[in-house]
XYZ file of N, CA, C and O in Angstrom:
308
model
N 0.832 -1.187 0.000
C 0.000 0.000 0.000
C 0.871 1.243 0.000
O 1.831 1.336 0.751
N 0.528 2.173 -0.831
C 1.246 3.445 -0.865
C 0.658 4.397 0.153
O -0.550 4.428 0.376
N 1.546 5.191 0.754
C 1.087 6.210 1.684
C 0.498 7.368 0.902
O 0.963 7.684 -0.192
N -0.539 8.003 1.433
C -1.086 9.157 0.727
C -0.061 10.291 0.690
O 0.626 10.554 1.670
N 0.023 10.932 -0.449
C 1.001 11.994 -0.640
C 0.421 13.304 -0.125
O -0.716 13.659 -0.421
N 1.224 13.999 0.674
C 0.813 15.310 1.177
C 1.023 16.329 0.060
O 2.146 16.580 -0.349
N -0.045 16.889 -0.442
C 0.046 17.777 -1.598
C 0.153 19.242 -1.224
O 0.175 20.088 -2.107
N 0.198 19.538 0.085
C 0.332 20.938 0.470
C 1.713 21.454 0.094
O 2.710 20.793 0.344
N 1.744 22.610 -0.508
C 3.017 23.191 -0.913
C 3.669 23.868 0.285
O 3.020 24.596 1.023
N 4.961 23.612 0.464
C 5.682 24.244 1.566
C 6.062 25.656 1.154
O 6.272 25.935 -0.017
N 6.157 26.512 2.138
C 6.506 27.898 1.854
C 7.362 28.431 2.995
O 7.358 27.895 4.104
N 8.074 29.481 2.699
C 8.892 30.132 3.716
C 8.004 31.117 4.465
O 7.508 32.087 3.891
N 7.780 30.868 5.750
C 6.877 31.724 6.521
C 7.450 33.117 6.721
O 6.704 34.059 6.933
N 8.754 33.256 6.624
C 9.366 34.578 6.773
C 9.058 35.447 5.559
O 8.712 36.614 5.687
N 9.193 34.864 4.376
C 8.904 35.621 3.160
C 7.417 35.922 3.052
O 7.021 37.011 2.650
N 6.581 34.952 3.408
C 5.143 35.140 3.278
C 4.631 36.215 4.227
O 3.773 37.027 3.857
N 5.176 36.249 5.459
C 4.706 37.222 6.445
C 5.526 38.504 6.471
O 5.262 39.378 7.290
N 6.529 38.604 5.614
C 7.330 39.820 5.534
C 8.262 40.022 6.718
O 8.625 41.149 7.025
N 8.658 38.928 7.364
C 9.573 39.016 8.499
C 10.992 39.142 7.952
O 11.419 38.333 7.128
N 11.715 40.172 8.374
C 13.064 40.392 7.865
C 14.139 40.085 8.899
O 15.309 40.020 8.579
N 13.749 39.927 10.162
C 14.720 39.716 11.220
C 14.255 38.561 12.105
O 13.104 38.565 12.551
N 15.109 37.602 12.337
C 14.797 36.484 13.222
C 15.293 36.852 14.612
O 16.489 36.986 14.834
N 14.362 37.050 15.524
C 14.701 37.529 16.863
C 15.137 36.370 17.745
O 14.345 35.452 18.009
N 16.384 36.410 18.195
C 16.884 35.336 19.056
C 16.347 35.454 20.475
O 16.487 34.531 21.272
N 15.730 36.591 20.801
C 15.200 36.796 22.153
C 13.760 36.307 22.291
O 13.127 36.539 23.312
N 13.244 35.653 21.254
C 11.889 35.126 21.275
C 11.942 33.598 21.189
O 11.760 33.018 20.119
N 12.184 32.916 22.312
C 12.338 31.466 22.260
C 11.057 30.730 21.880
O 11.123 29.633 21.318
N 9.907 31.309 22.155
C 8.653 30.638 21.779
C 8.520 30.532 20.262
O 8.028 29.532 19.747
N 8.959 31.554 19.551
C 8.930 31.501 18.089
C 9.963 30.504 17.567
O 9.691 29.744 16.638
N 11.132 30.499 18.188
C 12.200 29.606 17.728
C 11.879 28.146 18.007
O 12.409 27.262 17.339
N 11.005 27.885 18.977
C 10.635 26.500 19.266
C 9.906 25.840 18.104
O 9.852 24.614 18.019
N 9.363 26.628 17.190
C 8.683 26.065 16.020
C 9.672 25.424 15.055
O 9.283 24.665 14.184
N 10.961 25.767 15.209
C 11.963 25.275 14.272
C 12.879 24.229 14.876
O 13.891 23.891 14.284
N 12.561 23.737 16.047
C 13.346 22.663 16.656
C 12.413 21.500 16.968
O 11.208 21.684 17.164
N 13.000 20.301 17.007
C 12.178 19.131 17.312
C 12.139 18.898 18.814
O 12.639 19.708 19.590
N 11.574 17.785 19.220
C 11.394 17.510 20.650
C 12.707 17.325 21.388
O 12.785 17.565 22.588
N 13.738 16.898 20.679
C 15.048 16.739 21.297
C 15.848 18.032 21.302
O 16.936 18.092 21.858
N 15.359 19.069 20.660
C 16.042 20.350 20.635
C 16.895 20.586 19.410
O 17.610 21.582 19.341
N 16.825 19.703 18.425
C 17.611 19.872 17.200
C 16.860 20.752 16.219
O 15.632 20.719 16.149
N 17.601 21.507 15.427
C 16.993 22.387 14.442
C 16.440 21.532 13.305
O 17.129 20.650 12.785
N 15.192 21.797 12.931
C 14.558 21.045 11.856
C 15.138 21.455 10.506
O 15.449 22.624 10.295
N 15.265 20.518 9.575
C 15.823 20.850 8.267
C 14.821 21.617 7.399
O 13.616 21.625 7.650
N 15.355 22.246 6.377
C 14.542 23.055 5.464
C 13.482 22.217 4.750
O 12.388 22.685 4.478
N 13.822 20.985 4.471
C 12.880 20.141 3.724
C 11.622 19.857 4.527
O 10.588 19.513 3.973
N 11.678 20.005 5.837
C 10.500 19.796 6.674
C 9.750 21.095 6.946
O 8.537 21.111 7.028
N 10.487 22.193 7.133
C 9.841 23.452 7.496
C 9.481 24.293 6.284
O 8.592 25.131 6.371
N 10.199 24.123 5.170
C 9.934 24.936 3.994
C 10.617 26.287 4.031
O 10.409 27.115 3.159
N 11.438 26.516 5.016
C 12.128 27.793 5.151
C 13.186 27.935 4.060
O 13.839 26.972 3.689
N 13.336 29.163 3.545
C 14.334 29.399 2.513
C 15.735 29.295 3.110
O 15.917 29.359 4.323
N 16.722 29.133 2.240
C 18.102 28.957 2.710
C 18.568 30.152 3.518
O 19.199 29.997 4.577
N 18.258 31.351 3.054
C 18.666 32.576 3.737
C 18.125 32.608 5.168
O 18.864 32.868 6.123
N 16.845 32.303 5.335
C 16.247 32.370 6.665
C 16.571 31.140 7.495
O 16.577 31.202 8.719
N 16.842 30.018 6.854
C 17.262 28.838 7.608
C 18.579 29.122 8.319
O 18.766 28.743 9.474
N 19.491 29.805 7.638
C 20.763 30.171 8.264
C 20.533 31.138 9.415
O 21.167 31.030 10.469
N 19.626 32.094 9.223
C 19.333 33.046 10.298
C 18.667 32.361 11.485
O 18.956 32.694 12.640
N 17.783 31.413 11.229
C 17.130 30.666 12.307
C 18.170 29.866 13.085
O 18.160 29.849 14.318
N 19.088 29.213 12.369
C 20.127 28.423 13.025
C 20.998 29.302 13.914
O 21.314 28.929 15.050
N 21.375 30.471 13.413
C 22.178 31.389 14.224
C 21.388 31.910 15.416
O 21.930 32.065 16.510
N 20.102 32.180 15.223
C 19.271 32.677 16.321
C 19.096 31.614 17.397
O 19.135 31.924 18.596
N 18.920 30.362 16.994
C 18.796 29.277 17.966
C 20.101 29.124 18.737
O 20.096 28.956 19.966
N 21.232 29.212 18.050
C 22.523 29.101 18.719
C 22.716 30.245 19.718
O 23.203 30.023 20.837
N 22.348 31.463 19.325
C 22.465 32.603 20.234
C 21.557 32.439 21.443
O 21.955 32.701 22.579
N 20.331 32.005 21.206
C 19.379 31.814 22.303
C 19.859 30.739 23.265
O 19.700 30.865 24.482
N 20.473 29.691 22.728
C 21.013 28.646 23.599
C 22.185 29.179 24.405
O 22.314 28.879 25.588
N 23.037 29.976 23.771
C 24.203 30.525 24.470
C 23.775 31.444 25.607
O 24.424 31.481 26.658
N 22.692 32.181 25.414
C 22.193 33.086 26.445
C 21.238 32.401 27.410
O 20.613 33.071 28.241
N 21.097 31.091 27.291
C 20.250 30.276 28.168
C 18.778 30.629 28.043
O 18.009 30.460 28.986
N 18.385 31.127 26.881
C 16.965 31.362 26.640
C 16.282 30.081 26.172
O 15.069 29.930 26.313
N 17.085 29.197 25.574
C 16.584 27.897 25.121
C 17.546 26.824 25.620
O 18.742 27.062 25.703
N 17.034 25.636 25.927
C 17.932 24.565 26.342
C 18.640 23.955 25.132
O 18.135 23.986 24.012
N 19.837 23.421 25.376
C 20.558 22.728 24.301
C 19.884 21.398 23.990
O 19.671 21.052 22.847
N 19.576 20.660 25.022
C 18.978 19.340 24.868
C 17.861 19.213 25.894
O 18.003 19.659 27.028
N 16.778 18.620 25.471
C 15.673 18.376 26.397
C 14.948 17.116 25.968
O 14.918 16.770 24.784
N 14.365 16.440 26.920
C 13.609 15.242 26.589
C 12.287 15.601 25.950
O 11.898 15.047 24.947
N 11.594 16.535 26.541
C 10.294 16.952 26.005
C 10.269 18.481 25.957
O 9.765 19.133 26.846
N 10.866 19.023 24.905
C 10.989 20.472 24.787
C 9.648 21.128 24.536
O 9.371 22.204 25.020
N 8.796 20.454 23.785
C 7.503 21.060 23.425
C 6.404 20.526 24.304
O 6.408 19.500 24.818
């Protein structure tokens, strides 16, 4: 049996909403881009463009360094 194909088109939420700056001081927003173990989700899952994926990764790293987000967690969400 084949799995049903998800036909929804992925999009970059930053471009769609006109967001130009990824705020590292907003951990609740950054939690949308990490999985339950605290790893950054890849672009193929989130649909984020390469430019903003790099900014998200840097923002998550900054937030972790400032202890706004944990590095590793069992149940982050």
